[in-house]
XYZ file of C-alpha atoms in Angstrom:
767
model
C -23.925 -18.570 -16.828
C -21.380 -21.345 -17.251
C -19.863 -19.517 -19.728
C -19.621 -15.996 -17.718
C -18.453 -17.859 -14.529
C -16.287 -20.632 -15.576
C -16.281 -23.417 -12.844
C -12.767 -22.662 -11.756
C -13.909 -19.186 -10.805
C -17.105 -20.469 -9.176
C -15.102 -22.634 -6.812
C -12.697 -19.749 -6.084
C -15.871 -17.433 -5.305
C -17.591 -19.651 -3.225
C -14.504 -20.272 -1.192
C -13.953 -16.591 -0.105
C -17.561 -16.177 0.191
C -17.553 -18.757 2.939
C -14.609 -17.106 4.340
C -16.582 -13.727 4.222
C -19.544 -15.098 6.460
C -17.677 -15.754 9.416
C -17.215 -12.043 10.339
C -20.646 -11.590 9.359
C -22.029 -14.331 11.376
C -19.608 -13.070 14.264
C -21.066 -9.329 13.655
C -24.973 -10.723 14.010
C -24.014 -12.648 17.414
C -22.227 -9.328 18.669
C -25.399 -7.345 17.555
C -27.844 -9.407 19.457
C -25.725 -9.300 22.527
C -25.245 -5.452 22.293
C -29.135 -5.265 21.819
C -29.756 -7.398 25.016
C -27.082 -5.556 26.736
C -28.503 -2.045 25.866
C -32.186 -3.212 26.759
C -31.062 -4.689 29.880
C -29.147 -1.290 30.713
C -32.368 0.819 30.024
C -34.359 -1.671 32.524
C -31.757 -1.160 35.366
C -31.564 2.367 34.699
C -35.427 2.824 35.227
C -35.372 0.349 38.117
C -32.934 2.431 39.812
C -34.933 5.509 39.312
C -37.888 3.918 40.963
C -36.066 2.741 43.661
C -34.260 5.915 44.364
C -37.927 7.784 44.019
C -39.222 5.243 46.549
C -36.260 5.566 49.165
C -36.681 9.597 48.906
C -40.423 9.550 49.049
C -40.172 7.190 52.021
C -37.782 9.062 53.915
C -39.797 12.295 53.377
C -42.980 10.717 54.764
C -40.887 9.402 57.798
C -39.640 13.020 58.154
C -43.376 14.203 58.293
C -44.132 11.559 60.909
C -41.386 12.810 63.041
C -42.646 16.365 62.454
C -46.044 15.692 63.934
C -44.625 13.867 66.872
C -42.349 16.693 67.303
C -45.196 19.042 67.724
C -46.793 16.628 70.332
C -43.815 16.969 72.562
C -43.243 20.942 72.380
C -46.300 21.659 75.150
C -48.935 21.572 72.116
C -51.175 19.774 74.341
C -51.818 22.779 76.554
C -53.518 24.317 73.733
C -55.377 21.500 72.813
C -56.806 20.982 76.503
C -56.869 24.878 77.438
C -60.214 26.553 78.381
C -62.179 28.339 75.458
C -63.490 31.202 77.625
C -62.904 34.507 75.689
C -60.658 35.601 78.694
C -58.761 32.630 79.056
C -57.467 32.555 75.214
C -53.746 33.551 74.933
C -53.414 34.567 71.381
C -49.805 35.629 71.656
C -48.988 32.110 73.084
C -50.847 30.740 69.829
C -48.904 32.915 67.641
C -45.478 32.045 68.999
C -46.479 28.337 68.892
C -47.165 28.644 65.184
C -43.893 30.613 64.619
C -41.832 28.088 66.547
C -43.447 25.052 64.688
C -42.887 26.873 61.169
C -39.041 26.312 61.681
C -39.222 22.606 61.011
C -40.399 23.415 57.457
C -36.977 24.443 56.507
C -35.565 20.941 56.598
C -38.015 19.195 54.257
C -39.747 20.772 51.137
C -42.786 18.571 51.921
C -43.762 20.507 54.937
C -44.042 23.852 53.204
C -47.735 23.681 53.118
C -49.212 22.767 56.449
C -51.748 24.024 59.264
C -53.217 22.545 62.743
C -56.580 22.694 63.778
C -57.398 23.271 67.263
C -60.712 21.996 68.067
C -61.413 23.801 71.491
C -60.429 27.268 70.067
C -62.056 26.271 66.576
C -58.908 27.931 65.093
C -56.261 27.004 62.614
C -52.438 27.691 62.842
C -50.743 28.053 59.945
C -47.075 29.628 59.500
C -46.876 31.849 62.398
C -50.677 33.072 61.440
C -53.883 32.155 63.792
C -57.038 31.792 62.006
C -60.069 32.013 64.496
C -62.505 32.097 61.884
C -62.060 28.673 59.932
C -64.232 29.868 56.898
C -61.593 32.859 56.207
C -58.846 29.974 56.227
C -60.861 27.840 53.853
C -61.587 30.600 51.214
C -57.772 30.768 50.956
C -56.791 26.855 51.365
C -59.690 24.207 50.399
C -60.043 21.240 48.417
C -61.937 22.026 45.224
C -64.182 18.876 45.501
C -65.268 19.653 49.186
C -67.656 22.162 50.636
C -66.759 23.769 53.869
C -69.054 21.836 55.917
C -67.470 18.595 54.403
C -64.091 19.973 54.521
C -64.502 20.542 58.185
C -66.263 17.243 58.834
C -63.853 15.123 56.941
C -60.713 16.649 57.278
C -60.722 18.906 60.678
C -62.742 16.791 62.826
C -61.945 13.417 61.337
C -59.812 10.809 63.278
C -56.652 9.901 61.622
C -53.443 8.125 62.553
C -50.799 9.151 59.888
C -53.070 8.663 56.878
C -52.415 9.758 53.464
C -55.268 11.204 51.330
C -55.054 10.218 47.458
C -54.522 12.836 44.767
C -56.861 15.616 44.540
C -57.660 19.081 43.486
C -56.647 22.004 45.638
C -56.562 25.592 45.836
C -53.653 27.293 47.767
C -53.609 30.851 47.745
C -55.511 31.176 44.567
C -53.085 28.554 42.839
C -54.500 25.617 41.306
C -52.554 22.409 42.613
C -53.026 18.621 42.864
C -51.724 17.446 46.130
C -51.928 14.462 48.494
C -52.807 15.096 52.201
C -50.942 13.803 55.288
C -53.480 13.888 58.425
C -52.589 13.071 61.829
C -55.131 13.481 64.586
C -53.738 15.252 67.959
C -52.515 14.119 70.371
C -51.594 10.845 69.063
C -53.442 8.760 71.818
C -56.630 10.591 71.376
C -58.402 7.458 70.004
C -62.085 8.336 68.932
C -62.032 11.896 70.618
C -59.192 13.959 68.848
C -58.843 17.705 70.263
C -56.922 18.628 66.967
C -55.674 17.709 63.647
C -52.553 18.320 61.585
C -52.841 18.642 58.059
C -49.779 18.636 55.640
C -50.691 18.990 51.637
C -47.844 17.956 49.162
C -47.870 19.375 45.607
C -47.699 16.345 43.067
C -45.054 18.488 41.040
C -42.640 17.847 44.300
C -43.164 14.177 44.030
C -42.930 14.313 40.064
C -39.652 15.495 40.220
C -38.619 12.044 41.630
C -39.918 10.406 38.605
C -38.995 13.009 35.757
C -36.121 11.022 34.675
C -38.036 8.231 33.237
C -39.912 10.424 31.106
C -37.126 12.955 30.195
C -34.811 9.853 29.247
C -37.317 7.204 27.578
C -40.266 9.328 27.195
C -42.240 6.938 29.209
C -44.662 7.503 32.122
C -44.830 6.766 35.901
C -47.215 6.826 38.838
C -47.633 6.197 42.371
C -50.657 4.511 44.304
C -51.251 3.621 47.812
C -52.060 -0.103 48.577
C -55.757 0.394 47.576
C -54.759 1.386 44.415
C -55.564 5.075 44.530
C -53.097 7.310 42.845
C -50.733 9.337 45.058
C -49.006 10.980 41.699
C -49.129 10.524 38.255
C -46.844 11.332 35.300
C -47.503 11.004 31.714
C -50.693 8.914 32.165
C -54.411 9.103 32.912
C -55.519 8.514 36.432
C -58.124 6.021 34.992
C -55.428 4.165 33.034
C -53.217 3.967 36.332
C -55.943 2.343 38.092
C -56.448 -0.282 35.415
C -52.837 -0.989 35.203
C -52.600 -1.256 39.066
C -55.757 -3.340 39.363
C -54.463 -5.700 36.202
C -50.831 -6.356 36.885
C -49.423 -4.923 40.331
C -51.754 -6.300 42.824
C -50.106 -8.622 45.424
C -46.887 -8.189 43.584
C -43.596 -6.968 45.386
C -41.669 -6.516 41.999
C -42.341 -7.142 38.447
C -40.986 -6.602 34.892
C -43.099 -7.667 32.061
C -44.589 -6.271 28.701
C -47.852 -5.186 28.568
C -50.075 -3.526 25.801
C -48.241 -1.474 22.789
C -44.998 -3.420 23.799
C -44.586 -1.122 26.552
C -41.993 -2.554 29.368
C -44.126 -2.212 32.503
C -41.829 -1.835 35.851
C -43.226 -1.872 39.457
C -41.950 -2.017 42.825
C -44.031 -2.296 46.267
C -43.235 -0.280 49.370
C -42.404 -2.651 52.246
C -43.057 0.641 54.340
C -46.735 1.459 53.539
C -47.589 -0.723 50.402
C -47.422 1.898 47.868
C -47.052 0.690 44.053
C -44.377 2.602 42.470
C -44.882 2.062 38.492
C -43.031 2.821 35.483
C -44.023 2.511 31.821
C -41.064 2.378 29.153
C -42.228 2.157 25.551
C -40.492 0.016 22.925
C -38.942 3.336 21.520
C -37.441 4.224 24.600
C -36.495 1.281 25.536
C -34.588 0.138 22.637
C -32.885 3.835 21.749
C -29.597 2.990 22.337
C -30.172 -0.408 20.847
C -31.336 1.145 17.495
C -28.252 3.463 17.272
C -26.274 0.089 17.660
C -28.574 -1.511 14.952
C -28.116 1.287 12.804
C -24.158 1.028 13.086
C -24.241 -2.590 12.904
C -26.595 -2.305 9.710
C -24.271 -0.022 7.812
C -21.270 -1.668 8.789
C -22.641 -5.024 7.890
C -24.084 -3.921 4.598
C -20.935 -2.178 3.624
C -18.828 -5.278 4.498
C -21.022 -7.666 2.727
C -20.783 -5.174 -0.531
C -16.982 -4.512 -0.275
C -16.266 -8.070 0.800
C -18.613 -9.422 -2.233
C -16.772 -7.153 -4.667
C -13.822 -8.288 -2.999
C -14.530 -11.781 -3.331
C -15.335 -11.494 -7.152
C -11.974 -9.272 -7.619
C -9.799 -12.173 -5.829
C -11.491 -15.108 -7.304
C -11.101 -13.513 -10.694
C -7.806 -12.626 -9.874
C -6.678 -16.093 -8.945
C -8.957 -18.189 -11.575
C -7.828 -16.039 -14.542
C -4.014 -17.367 -14.624
C -5.459 -20.721 -14.114
C -8.488 -20.713 -16.465
C -5.872 -19.232 -19.362
C -3.287 -21.960 -18.410
C -6.040 -24.507 -19.020
C -6.972 -22.676 -22.214
C -3.489 -22.929 -23.493
C -2.808 -26.517 -22.646
C -6.307 -27.642 -24.163
C -5.310 -25.793 -27.338
C -2.297 -27.969 -27.118
C -3.520 -31.337 -26.107
C -6.949 -31.060 -27.946
C -9.255 -33.784 -26.999
C -7.463 -35.266 -24.110
C -8.929 -32.675 -21.930
C -12.106 -34.214 -21.598
C -10.588 -37.470 -19.916
C -10.024 -35.579 -16.844
C -12.653 -35.065 -14.099
C -11.815 -31.605 -13.233
C -9.293 -28.703 -14.124
C -7.035 -29.563 -11.298
C -6.895 -33.134 -12.391
C -5.974 -32.322 -15.968
C -3.333 -29.806 -14.993
C -2.124 -32.229 -12.514
C -1.557 -34.775 -15.307
C -0.195 -32.774 -18.027
C 2.129 -31.103 -15.842
C 3.394 -34.166 -14.654
C 4.094 -35.249 -18.368
C 6.015 -31.771 -18.548
C 8.187 -32.368 -15.618
C 8.732 -36.052 -16.597
C 10.186 -34.402 -20.184
C 12.064 -31.732 -18.318
C 15.493 -33.401 -18.505
C 15.450 -33.585 -22.247
C 14.137 -30.063 -22.468
C 17.210 -29.034 -20.207
C 19.601 -31.166 -22.407
C 18.221 -29.606 -25.387
C 18.779 -26.138 -23.795
C 22.488 -26.938 -22.655
C 23.082 -27.873 -26.440
C 21.658 -24.854 -27.802
C 23.780 -22.829 -25.354
C 26.889 -24.720 -26.091
C 26.176 -24.265 -30.077
C 25.915 -20.457 -29.308
C 28.812 -20.680 -27.025
C 30.943 -22.101 -30.009
C 29.755 -19.993 -32.672
C 30.946 -16.814 -30.218
C 34.293 -18.088 -29.936
C 34.528 -19.013 -33.803
C 33.316 -15.181 -34.337
C 36.154 -14.020 -32.384
C 38.561 -16.127 -34.429
C 37.318 -14.929 -37.644
C 37.114 -11.101 -36.371
C 33.390 -10.702 -37.087
C 33.064 -8.362 -34.134
C 34.246 -4.721 -34.144
C 33.015 -3.266 -30.809
C 34.900 -4.167 -27.801
C 31.967 -3.231 -25.512
C 29.793 -5.758 -27.691
C 32.457 -8.495 -27.367
C 32.403 -8.297 -23.370
C 28.579 -8.278 -23.071
C 28.168 -11.154 -25.506
C 30.808 -13.096 -23.618
C 29.079 -12.590 -20.098
C 25.838 -13.716 -21.917
C 27.167 -16.985 -22.927
C 29.320 -17.454 -19.731
C 32.789 -17.341 -21.894
C 35.039 -16.462 -18.943
C 38.149 -14.315 -19.980
C 40.646 -13.686 -17.234
C 41.923 -10.592 -19.085
C 42.035 -9.002 -22.580
C 45.705 -9.909 -22.950
C 46.834 -13.556 -24.344
C 47.575 -16.030 -27.062
C 45.799 -17.892 -29.662
C 47.080 -21.585 -29.883
C 46.055 -24.425 -32.513
C 46.331 -28.053 -31.287
C 46.655 -30.559 -33.822
C 46.435 -34.410 -33.369
C 49.166 -36.225 -34.811
C 49.516 -39.407 -36.729
C 46.362 -39.369 -38.794
C 47.308 -37.276 -42.084
C 44.607 -37.261 -44.609
C 43.083 -40.504 -43.459
C 39.150 -40.306 -42.959
C 37.084 -43.190 -42.600
C 34.195 -43.895 -39.782
C 36.660 -45.601 -37.545
C 39.350 -42.775 -37.971
C 36.281 -39.976 -37.221
C 35.334 -41.602 -34.059
C 38.725 -42.152 -32.877
C 39.468 -38.436 -33.366
C 36.029 -37.326 -31.935
C 37.188 -39.514 -28.795
C 40.679 -38.095 -28.816
C 39.246 -34.482 -28.951
C 36.962 -35.221 -25.908
C 39.982 -36.500 -23.890
C 42.074 -33.476 -25.042
C 39.863 -30.928 -23.849
C 38.724 -32.571 -20.664
C 42.491 -32.611 -19.786
C 42.862 -28.919 -20.724
C 39.855 -28.280 -18.308
C 41.582 -30.189 -15.491
C 44.599 -28.299 -16.031
C 43.326 -24.653 -16.527
C 39.530 -24.400 -16.241
C 39.573 -20.704 -17.626
C 40.882 -21.555 -21.083
C 38.368 -20.850 -23.994
C 38.280 -23.643 -26.785
C 36.634 -24.779 -30.114
C 36.853 -27.317 -32.503
C 38.359 -26.276 -35.773
C 37.978 -29.235 -37.490
C 38.118 -33.102 -37.360
C 41.669 -33.128 -35.932
C 42.309 -29.752 -34.497
C 41.321 -27.742 -31.457
C 41.862 -23.792 -31.045
C 42.348 -22.663 -27.389
C 42.504 -18.954 -26.124
C 44.674 -18.416 -22.878
C 43.961 -14.793 -21.132
C 45.271 -12.925 -18.330
C 45.046 -9.471 -17.340
C 47.701 -7.021 -18.043
C 49.650 -7.299 -14.650
C 50.434 -11.041 -15.500
C 51.183 -10.613 -19.135
C 54.787 -11.070 -18.669
C 54.178 -14.504 -17.165
C 51.767 -15.258 -19.377
C 53.875 -16.601 -22.322
C 55.857 -19.037 -19.552
C 52.572 -20.219 -18.221
C 51.222 -21.190 -21.793
C 54.463 -23.207 -22.652
C 54.110 -25.014 -19.267
C 50.699 -25.717 -20.194
C 51.256 -27.035 -23.813
C 53.957 -29.110 -22.417
C 52.058 -30.680 -19.453
C 49.109 -31.199 -21.591
C 51.179 -33.011 -24.295
C 52.907 -35.148 -21.759
C 49.497 -36.380 -19.782
C 47.386 -36.995 -23.144
C 50.832 -39.258 -24.468
C 51.221 -41.129 -21.221
C 47.182 -41.526 -20.296
C 45.894 -42.211 -23.686
C 48.820 -42.403 -26.175
C 47.738 -39.369 -27.838
C 50.456 -36.936 -29.830
C 49.571 -33.677 -30.165
C 51.351 -30.436 -31.714
C 51.086 -26.878 -30.737
C 51.335 -23.742 -33.054
C 51.082 -20.529 -31.299
C 50.299 -17.125 -32.800
C 51.668 -13.799 -31.395
C 49.966 -12.352 -28.420
C 46.941 -9.972 -28.369
C 46.607 -6.776 -26.400
C 42.598 -6.761 -26.795
C 39.721 -8.763 -27.784
C 39.680 -7.051 -31.439
C 43.261 -8.642 -32.059
C 42.484 -12.356 -31.252
C 41.590 -13.045 -35.015
C 45.065 -11.909 -35.794
C 46.853 -14.147 -33.003
C 44.637 -16.992 -34.507
C 45.700 -15.994 -38.227
C 49.322 -16.294 -36.959
C 48.751 -19.450 -35.201
C 47.359 -20.864 -38.507
C 50.098 -19.559 -40.631
C 52.649 -21.456 -38.371
C 50.394 -24.453 -38.865
C 50.216 -24.242 -42.577
C 54.317 -23.801 -42.588
C 54.560 -27.305 -41.509
C 54.767 -29.062 -45.075
C 54.870 -32.711 -43.907
C 53.134 -34.871 -41.588
C 54.718 -35.163 -38.209
C 54.432 -37.852 -35.620
C 55.731 -36.236 -32.704
C 54.957 -33.704 -30.554
C 56.095 -30.095 -31.118
C 55.527 -26.453 -30.310
C 55.892 -23.971 -32.914
C 55.392 -20.110 -32.333
C 54.534 -17.872 -35.183
C 57.679 -15.729 -34.457
C 59.909 -18.481 -35.023
C 58.718 -18.816 -38.707
C 58.238 -15.443 -39.700
C 61.695 -14.474 -41.194
C 61.379 -17.519 -43.117
C 58.848 -16.381 -45.665
C 58.771 -14.119 -48.507
C 55.066 -13.001 -48.491
C 53.948 -9.935 -46.744
C 51.532 -9.880 -43.875
C 48.320 -8.197 -44.641
C 45.341 -10.584 -44.155
C 41.841 -9.718 -45.295
C 40.497 -9.376 -41.661
C 42.870 -6.858 -40.911
C 42.188 -4.939 -44.126
C 38.487 -5.227 -43.320
C 39.499 -3.813 -39.486
C 41.316 -0.892 -41.080
C 38.039 0.099 -43.287
C 35.715 0.128 -40.351
C 38.094 1.973 -38.101
C 37.998 4.981 -40.779
C 34.278 4.482 -41.025
C 33.795 5.044 -37.403
C 36.597 7.575 -37.346
C 38.616 5.553 -34.641
C 42.273 7.159 -35.098
C 43.810 5.361 -32.238
C 42.600 1.891 -33.594
C 43.900 2.524 -37.288
C 47.276 3.645 -35.824
C 47.476 0.613 -33.953
C 46.477 -1.321 -37.098
C 49.162 0.535 -39.375
C 51.857 -0.014 -36.439
C 50.891 -3.812 -36.537
C 51.337 -4.053 -40.351
C 54.439 -2.388 -40.279
C 55.850 -4.329 -37.123
C 54.895 -7.474 -39.197
C 56.161 -6.577 -42.422
C 59.368 -4.664 -42.098
C 60.522 -5.628 -38.604
C 59.815 -9.255 -38.782
C 60.012 -10.084 -42.400
C 62.708 -9.450 -45.064
C 60.571 -8.481 -48.126
C 61.929 -7.665 -51.603
C 61.193 -4.157 -52.969
C 58.620 -5.842 -55.413
C 56.573 -7.159 -52.412
C 56.944 -3.959 -50.739
C 55.678 -2.231 -53.693
C 52.540 -4.563 -53.955
C 51.917 -4.410 -50.059
C 51.825 -0.538 -50.333
C 49.464 -0.694 -53.445
C 47.279 -2.969 -51.115
C 47.221 -0.433 -48.484
C 46.431 2.571 -50.802
C 43.590 0.257 -52.059
C 42.360 -0.013 -48.722
C 42.272 3.796 -47.866
C 40.621 4.472 -51.077
C 37.946 2.456 -50.152
C 37.820 3.881 -46.508
C 37.700 7.530 -48.125
C 34.520 6.467 -50.557
C 32.654 5.209 -47.535
C 28.938 5.480 -47.675
C 29.161 8.174 -45.017
C 31.416 10.484 -46.906
C 31.094 9.402 -50.681
C 31.142 12.303 -53.113
C 32.431 14.957 -50.742
C 35.114 17.362 -51.717
C 37.257 16.540 -48.536
C 37.393 12.891 -49.356
C 38.271 13.499 -53.051
C 41.094 15.365 -51.853
C 42.420 12.608 -49.517
C 42.083 9.894 -52.459
C 44.201 12.343 -54.498
C 46.794 12.339 -51.636
C 46.577 8.714 -51.470
C 47.140 8.113 -55.244
C 50.286 10.638 -54.897
C 51.967 8.499 -52.606
C 55.120 6.399 -53.959
C 57.947 4.498 -52.495
C 60.616 6.727 -53.833
C 59.785 9.007 -51.237
C 61.079 6.636 -48.731
C 59.436 4.094 -46.764
C 59.090 5.793 -43.306
C 57.866 9.116 -45.455
C 55.230 6.547 -46.998
C 53.979 5.241 -43.951
C 53.752 8.551 -41.896
C 51.738 9.838 -45.189
C 49.319 6.810 -44.716
C 48.961 7.654 -40.984
C 48.480 11.406 -41.691
C 45.695 10.687 -44.239
C 44.110 8.255 -42.082
C 44.206 10.621 -39.103
C 42.641 13.446 -41.284
C 39.905 11.156 -42.598
C 39.205 10.202 -39.207
C 38.885 14.030 -38.170
C 36.543 14.632 -41.244
C 34.453 11.728 -40.131
C 34.430 13.065 -36.296
C 33.552 16.474 -37.617
C 30.621 15.451 -39.615
C 29.549 13.076 -36.909
C 29.822 16.012 -34.303
C 27.700 18.389 -36.730
C 25.136 15.640 -37.194
C 24.795 15.086 -33.537
C 24.947 19.143 -32.736
C 21.936 18.870 -35.764
C 20.037 16.056 -33.532
C 20.320 17.666 -30.411
C 19.051 21.128 -32.243
C 16.048 18.941 -33.219
C 15.226 17.279 -30.196
C 15.500 20.840 -27.901
C 12.838 22.343 -30.764
C 10.876 19.220 -30.530
C 10.895 19.360 -26.575
C 10.237 23.213 -26.805
C 6.982 22.362 -28.962
C 5.832 19.595 -27.303
C 6.587 19.905 -23.517
C 2.951 20.281 -22.676
C 2.037 16.744 -23.781
C 1.679 14.408 -20.947
C 2.778 11.500 -23.009
C 6.230 12.908 -24.367
C 8.794 10.000 -23.913
C 11.911 9.216 -25.313
C 10.670 6.862 -27.768
C 8.728 9.659 -29.448
C 11.680 11.824 -29.533
C 14.085 9.210 -31.049
C 11.230 8.607 -33.798
C 11.236 12.698 -34.323
C 15.316 12.689 -35.115
C 15.406 9.241 -36.470
C 18.123 7.800 -34.019
C 17.579 4.965 -31.600
C 16.591 5.735 -27.877
C 19.909 4.565 -26.192
C 21.660 6.998 -28.619
C 19.559 9.593 -28.116
C 20.126 9.400 -24.314
C 23.754 8.876 -24.385
C 24.126 11.923 -27.025
C 22.049 14.052 -24.845
C 23.710 13.521 -21.482
C 27.128 13.928 -23.476
C 26.261 16.970 -25.157
C 24.228 18.907 -22.360
C 25.339 17.003 -19.475
C 22.070 16.030 -18.179
C 19.241 13.448 -19.224
C 16.282 14.067 -21.307
C 13.717 13.589 -18.495
C 15.795 16.095 -16.604
C 15.573 18.546 -19.376
C 11.829 18.140 -19.755
C 11.201 18.848 -16.260
C 13.208 22.213 -16.346
C 11.204 23.602 -19.385
C 7.932 22.520 -17.804
C 8.812 24.154 -14.310
C 10.181 27.296 -16.292
C 6.870 27.677 -18.079
C 4.859 26.840 -15.021
C 6.953 29.671 -13.062
C 5.836 31.974 -15.975
C 2.129 31.231 -15.666
C 2.235 31.349 -11.954
C 3.690 34.882 -11.880
C 1.885 35.958 -15.139
C -1.720 34.556 -14.755
C -4.338 33.761 -12.409
C -4.525 30.073 -13.396
C -5.239 27.634 -10.341
C -2.334 25.133 -9.606
C -4.430 22.291 -11.277
C -4.801 24.319 -14.516
C -1.163 25.144 -14.724
C -0.053 21.580 -14.056
C -2.369 20.322 -16.773
C -1.102 23.357 -18.983
C 2.672 22.524 -18.923
C 2.172 18.611 -19.574
C 1.708 16.860 -15.779
C -1.164 14.269 -15.272
C -1.829 15.547 -11.926
C -1.344 18.486 -9.471
C 0.650 16.365 -7.069
C 3.345 15.190 -9.438
C 3.296 18.647 -10.345
C 3.889 20.299 -6.912
C 6.654 17.410 -6.326
C 8.519 17.946 -9.195
C 8.119 22.218 -8.745
C 9.637 22.007 -5.401
C 12.357 19.404 -6.527
C 13.692 21.990 -8.987
C 12.917 25.312 -7.398
C 13.002 23.856 -3.824
C 9.889 25.881 -2.925
C 6.061 25.151 -3.633
C 3.992 26.683 -6.414
C 1.803 28.597 -4.181
C 4.869 29.555 -1.886
C 6.463 30.763 -5.079
C 3.307 32.855 -6.212
C 2.979 34.342 -2.828
C 6.504 35.223 -2.626
C 6.644 36.948 -5.708
C 3.242 38.883 -5.154
C 4.529 39.900 -1.832
C 7.803 41.408 -3.268
C 5.856 43.480 -5.481
């Protein structure tokens, strides 16, 4: 396990898991609070329904009482005390009284089924009708558990003062009902001698409407009992169970809220008006319905958070620990047994990184020295003419922080006077110190000067400027040299001499200016002890040797190889200027110079790029036929023409080669455009040229980049498939070399300014 999960990984993982626990704990607390709130909300809603039912039922009962009192006030007592002789019965008055009383039923649906028994007439008044034969009324309206005699004795002749009989089975006009019965003896103060009875039956279903919210919303049950525990109405529970619940839980309690059997929440309230008990039972499932939804959502979110969180913890722990673990392995490989001396990985890294920091100064010093060596090597390469590419020189100079103010300037060699050929340890140390002081003084006078040591007693400096200031750079150099000579002489008693070559126009000519400065130095045959400044043009006419250094010859050959006609003319002009304008050469020396130049031209014509071709052989023969007797100017013009024609030949072959390369590239792209892995590297591998050359050549010849050309090929092929086939967009994108349909759609719209789907629809619509 330790091998699979390193200690550093386990520590990171534990940290992230601890952080993950905080939102999980917060979620659990929120879940518990939500459950309690949902449960309380369900209980409060059920209580609200019970209280509302109680209030409505009590108001209806009070309306019934007011109804019976109103009957007594409407001259009803005259019928109760009227004589019973047949001739004395006012049938019309009884019917009108019955109709008048029935008006009150429209204000309360509980009053819809009522009747009034008149004892002196032995008659029943009901809804505008008068029944003088009570047995006929009984046949239509009667209690199923009472006979006619029992009904007459207990209901009609009983003494009741606003009493309600419990729920019982009842037949009303051939309909089976369960009703409660409100009874009031008439008149109100009849005491033990009632003269009539008002009977009102209330259908249980009308009362159940008040309680059905509990059953529908929570799937529970409800019932109402009188103060003795007799059921007034029952919904969703049997009468026996209701009586047991009343007897066991609600007796003597105004309001309760407790859990009974089967985890059912029992809610009960008692009426202050008549002592009735309003009881509701909500099963756990109904009570927790909202809570279950919250529980389900919470569980899904918690499990998802836990899984995603653990995956994220593993990923972050691996991502953060892997670099440290790899770093520890690398350091352990380097220091070996020392790793066991530390208590943990952090102490191990801390100790070893501290050692690295302590050695950082030495490392920086070594890097600086190495950079100085590279910088000095670059300057020496410039002086020796090893660079042939102007852009390459500039890039290399920028990399090494070699600062040039421009491409125009002079090369100057400084020599420390007074030492001659003397060389011993003391002289060597003294010259090293002198060189250091001279270079420091130069940097103080002109920070932009580039310099390097030539040997033990010589320093080479390169002063540059841009072409706009080249008129003043010669005077600037002379002033600098005079000031430098005076400064080191006065401060350090050091005598120096300066030897200056002719100006260079670009970085390629730096080696020529250096060679000229060296010639000026070599022209001083005797050791001098006083300071002097000697320029190359001051000694040029005094020599009888021609000017044609080896580096200039190499530059000429390289220019012919690359077909640089302009560079060739510049070099030839420089050779002519130096030898025939600045020097006085004998005819014999001139003949030798011309033979050297002819040899150089022949070498260039037989370069590897054109060896054995008929055109190059013709040019060689022309070179061989050039003689001095034709005149110097004619000879020189012929040399330039031959070199120019050779450059044209080289460029022609280069163009042919480039055209062939472009042709190969296009053929390769046409054959492999459907390959999603097609890249510049594969193309360059096919044609045998570097990637940068291929990119530049393609842009130069066709005016666009390779990637744009590939995209156009693919989009053209895709447009053909869109119009000529029934392939889907996804199939076409894969067919023409795209990794996804999304990237294909973006490319298609970028090239044709329309989506593939719209392109196909427009083409079909045009047809």
